Short mmCIF file of C-alpha atoms in Angstrom, two decimals:
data_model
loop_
_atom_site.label_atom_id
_atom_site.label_comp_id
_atom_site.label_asym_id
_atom_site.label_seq_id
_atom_site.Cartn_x
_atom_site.Cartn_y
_atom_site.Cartn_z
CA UNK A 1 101.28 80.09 95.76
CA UNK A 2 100.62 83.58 97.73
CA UNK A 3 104.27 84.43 99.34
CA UNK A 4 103.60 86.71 101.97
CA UNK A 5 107.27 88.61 102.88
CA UNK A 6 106.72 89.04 106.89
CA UNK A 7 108.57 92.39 108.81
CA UNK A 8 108.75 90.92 111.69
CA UNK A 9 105.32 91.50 112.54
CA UNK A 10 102.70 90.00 115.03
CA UNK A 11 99.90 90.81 112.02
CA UNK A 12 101.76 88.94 109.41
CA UNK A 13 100.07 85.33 110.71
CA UNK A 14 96.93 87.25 111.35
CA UNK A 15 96.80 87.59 107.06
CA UNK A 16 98.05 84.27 106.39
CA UNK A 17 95.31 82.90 108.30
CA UNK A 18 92.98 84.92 106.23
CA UNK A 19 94.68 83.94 103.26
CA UNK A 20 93.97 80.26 104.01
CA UNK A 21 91.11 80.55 104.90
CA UNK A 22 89.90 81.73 101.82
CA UNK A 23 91.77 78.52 99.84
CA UNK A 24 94.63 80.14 99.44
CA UNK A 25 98.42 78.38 99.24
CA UNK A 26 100.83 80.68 101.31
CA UNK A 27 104.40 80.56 101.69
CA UNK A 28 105.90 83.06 104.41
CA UNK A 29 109.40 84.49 104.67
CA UNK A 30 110.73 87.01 106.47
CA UNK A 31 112.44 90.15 104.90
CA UNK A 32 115.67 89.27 105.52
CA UNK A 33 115.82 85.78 104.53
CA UNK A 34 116.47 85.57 100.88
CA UNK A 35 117.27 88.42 97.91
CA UNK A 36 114.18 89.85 95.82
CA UNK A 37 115.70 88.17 93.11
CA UNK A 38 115.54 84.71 94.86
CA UNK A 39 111.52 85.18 96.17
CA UNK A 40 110.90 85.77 92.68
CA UNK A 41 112.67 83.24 91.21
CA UNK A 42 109.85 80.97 93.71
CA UNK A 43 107.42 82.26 90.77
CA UNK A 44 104.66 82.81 93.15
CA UNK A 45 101.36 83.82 91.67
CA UNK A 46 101.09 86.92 94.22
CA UNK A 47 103.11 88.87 96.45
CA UNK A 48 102.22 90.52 99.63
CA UNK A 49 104.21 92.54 102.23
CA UNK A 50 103.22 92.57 105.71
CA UNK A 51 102.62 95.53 107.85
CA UNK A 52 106.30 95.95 110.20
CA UNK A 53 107.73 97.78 113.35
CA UNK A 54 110.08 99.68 110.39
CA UNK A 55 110.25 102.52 107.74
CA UNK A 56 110.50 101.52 103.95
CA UNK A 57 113.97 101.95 104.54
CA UNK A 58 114.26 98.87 106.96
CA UNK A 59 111.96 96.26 105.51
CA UNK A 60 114.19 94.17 104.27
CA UNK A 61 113.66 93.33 100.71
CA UNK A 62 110.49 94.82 100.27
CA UNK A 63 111.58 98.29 97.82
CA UNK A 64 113.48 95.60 96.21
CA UNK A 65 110.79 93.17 95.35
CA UNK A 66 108.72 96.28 93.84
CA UNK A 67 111.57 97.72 91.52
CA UNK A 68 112.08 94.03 90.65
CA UNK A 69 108.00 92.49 90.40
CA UNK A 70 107.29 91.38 86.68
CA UNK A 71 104.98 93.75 85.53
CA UNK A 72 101.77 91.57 85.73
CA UNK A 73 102.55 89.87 89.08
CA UNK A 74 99.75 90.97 91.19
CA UNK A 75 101.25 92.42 94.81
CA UNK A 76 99.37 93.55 97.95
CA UNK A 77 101.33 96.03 100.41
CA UNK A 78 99.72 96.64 104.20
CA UNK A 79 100.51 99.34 106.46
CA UNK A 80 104.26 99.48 105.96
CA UNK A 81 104.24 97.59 102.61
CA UNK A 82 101.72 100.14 101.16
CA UNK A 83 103.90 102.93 102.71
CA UNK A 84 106.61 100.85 100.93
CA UNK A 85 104.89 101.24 97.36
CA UNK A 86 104.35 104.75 98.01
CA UNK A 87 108.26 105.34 98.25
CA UNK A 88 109.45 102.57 95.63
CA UNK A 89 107.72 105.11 92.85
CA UNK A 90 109.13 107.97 94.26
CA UNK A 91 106.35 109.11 96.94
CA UNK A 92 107.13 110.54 100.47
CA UNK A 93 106.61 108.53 103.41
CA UNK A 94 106.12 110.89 106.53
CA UNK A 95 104.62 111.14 109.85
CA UNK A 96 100.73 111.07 109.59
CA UNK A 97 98.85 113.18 110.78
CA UNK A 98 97.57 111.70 113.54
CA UNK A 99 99.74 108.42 115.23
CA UNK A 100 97.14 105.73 115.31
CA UNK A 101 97.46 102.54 117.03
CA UNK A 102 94.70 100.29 116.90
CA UNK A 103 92.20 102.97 116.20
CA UNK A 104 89.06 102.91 113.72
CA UNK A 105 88.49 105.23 111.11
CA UNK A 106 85.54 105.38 108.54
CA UNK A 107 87.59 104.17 104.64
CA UNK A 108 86.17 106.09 102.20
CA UNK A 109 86.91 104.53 98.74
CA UNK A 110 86.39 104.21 94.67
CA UNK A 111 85.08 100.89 95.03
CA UNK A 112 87.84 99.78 92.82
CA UNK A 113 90.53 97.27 92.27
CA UNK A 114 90.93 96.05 96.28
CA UNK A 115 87.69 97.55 97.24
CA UNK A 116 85.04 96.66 94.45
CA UNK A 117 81.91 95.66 95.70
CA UNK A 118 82.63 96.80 99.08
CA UNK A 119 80.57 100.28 100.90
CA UNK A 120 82.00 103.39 101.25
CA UNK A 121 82.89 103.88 103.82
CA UNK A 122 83.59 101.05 105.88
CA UNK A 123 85.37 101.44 109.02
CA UNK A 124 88.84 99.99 109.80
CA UNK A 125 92.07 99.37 112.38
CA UNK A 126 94.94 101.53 111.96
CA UNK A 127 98.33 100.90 113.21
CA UNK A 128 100.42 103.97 112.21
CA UNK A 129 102.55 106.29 112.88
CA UNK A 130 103.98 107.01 108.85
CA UNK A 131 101.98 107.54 105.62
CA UNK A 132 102.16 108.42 101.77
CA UNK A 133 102.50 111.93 101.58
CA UNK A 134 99.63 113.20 99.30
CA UNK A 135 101.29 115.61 97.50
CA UNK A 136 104.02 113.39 96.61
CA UNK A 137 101.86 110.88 95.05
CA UNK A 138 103.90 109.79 91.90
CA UNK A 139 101.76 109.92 88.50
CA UNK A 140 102.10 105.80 88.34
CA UNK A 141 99.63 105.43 91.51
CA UNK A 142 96.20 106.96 92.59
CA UNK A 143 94.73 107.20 95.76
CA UNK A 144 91.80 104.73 96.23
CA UNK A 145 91.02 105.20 99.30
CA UNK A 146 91.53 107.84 102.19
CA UNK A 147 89.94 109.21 105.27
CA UNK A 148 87.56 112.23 106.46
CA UNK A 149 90.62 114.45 106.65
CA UNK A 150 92.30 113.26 103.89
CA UNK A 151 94.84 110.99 104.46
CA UNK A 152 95.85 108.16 101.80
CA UNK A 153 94.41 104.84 102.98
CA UNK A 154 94.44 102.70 100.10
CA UNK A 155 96.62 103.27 96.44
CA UNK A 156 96.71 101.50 93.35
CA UNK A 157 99.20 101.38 90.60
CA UNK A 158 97.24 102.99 87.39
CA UNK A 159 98.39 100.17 84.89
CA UNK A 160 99.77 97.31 86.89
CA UNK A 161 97.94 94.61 89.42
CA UNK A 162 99.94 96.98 92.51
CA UNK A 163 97.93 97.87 95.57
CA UNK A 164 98.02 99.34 99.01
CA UNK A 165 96.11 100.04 101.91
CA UNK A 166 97.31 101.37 104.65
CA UNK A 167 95.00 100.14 107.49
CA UNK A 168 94.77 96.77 108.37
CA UNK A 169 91.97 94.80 106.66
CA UNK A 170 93.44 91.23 108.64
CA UNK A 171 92.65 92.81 112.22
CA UNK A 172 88.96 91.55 113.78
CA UNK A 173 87.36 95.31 114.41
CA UNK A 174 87.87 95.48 110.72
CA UNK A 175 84.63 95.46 108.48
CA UNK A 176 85.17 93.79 105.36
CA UNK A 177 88.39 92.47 105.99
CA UNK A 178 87.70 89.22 103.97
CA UNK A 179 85.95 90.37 101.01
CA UNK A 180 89.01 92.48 100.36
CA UNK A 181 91.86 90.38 100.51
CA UNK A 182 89.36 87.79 98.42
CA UNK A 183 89.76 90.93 95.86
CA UNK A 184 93.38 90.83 95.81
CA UNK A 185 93.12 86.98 95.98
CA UNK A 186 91.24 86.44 92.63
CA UNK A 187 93.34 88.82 90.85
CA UNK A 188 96.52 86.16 91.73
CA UNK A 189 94.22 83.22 89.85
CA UNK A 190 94.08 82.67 86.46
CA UNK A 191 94.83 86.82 85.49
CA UNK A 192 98.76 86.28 84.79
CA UNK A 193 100.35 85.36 81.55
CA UNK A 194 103.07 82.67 83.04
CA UNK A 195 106.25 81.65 80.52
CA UNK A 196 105.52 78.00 79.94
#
């Protein structure tokens, strides 16, 4: 089961659909609804956290659920839940450079993790107004994806199944938006080693 932790956003249900589509069990709650300890104890075999209206700061349970996540539970942040990775390891969250709402921009990327098999770039919808400050990027992540003018689009945990992107790969003028939450999808199935 995929539990996707909603902020109280009109994109969560976008992703879920996604999700299904692509055979995928889901189980939504929003961020207020239970502890990080209790969504855990539901033992799901991912974890994503939906974009949100909020800072890090107000989502909820969401810095929570990252100081808490086993370490080989596989967990997918978007928009504010990648800006939300980004500050649970000790990055800066500030105001981008540019506020973008619903805006494309070319994603230029490692091909790695999230965006294997995928060109660079691609272009994709951005909803922001915050992002990972790159000079604050903690030594645990890496940048795997960014723009033309070098803002942080996509980050990735260097030991752990973590990831981030900051655009929105569930929104329709998206390219790609599919084959990369299929990434994230196939590293929830059969890549964990569960307690029997």
């Amino acid at each position: 089961m995929l539990l996707i932790i909603d902020n109280y956003d009109s994109f969560t249900f976008n992703l879920v659909h996604y999700f299904q589509e692509l055979g995928a069990t889901t189980r939504v709650i929003r961020n207020d609804a239970m502890s990080a300890a209790e969504a855990l104890a539901l033992q799901p075999d991912g974890i994503v956290l939906s974009p949100g209206p909020c800072d890090p700061d107000r989502a909820g349970i969401c810095l929570d659920i990252i100081r808490q996540l086993p370490t080989d539970l596989p967990l997918l942040g978007v928009c504010l839940g990648h800006q939300a990775i980004g500050q649970a390891f000790g990055g800066d969250v500030i105001s981008a450079k540019q506020i973008m709402h619903g805006k494309t921009s070319e994603m230029i990327h490692d091909a790695t993790g999230l965006f294997a098999g995928l060109p660079s770039p691609f272009t994709a919808t951005r909803y922001h107004s915050l992002a990972v400050k790159p000079e604050t990027l903690p030594a645990a992540l890496r940048a795997t994806a960014h723009t033309a003018d070098g803002e942080i689009m996509g980050l990735a945990h260097i030991e752990r199944p973590i990831h981030g992107v900051q655009f929105h790969p569930e929104s329709i003028a998206s390219e790609h938006g599919h084959d990369l939450l299929k990434n994230f999808l196939d590293m929830t199935r059969g890549t964990r080693s569960r307690a029997a």
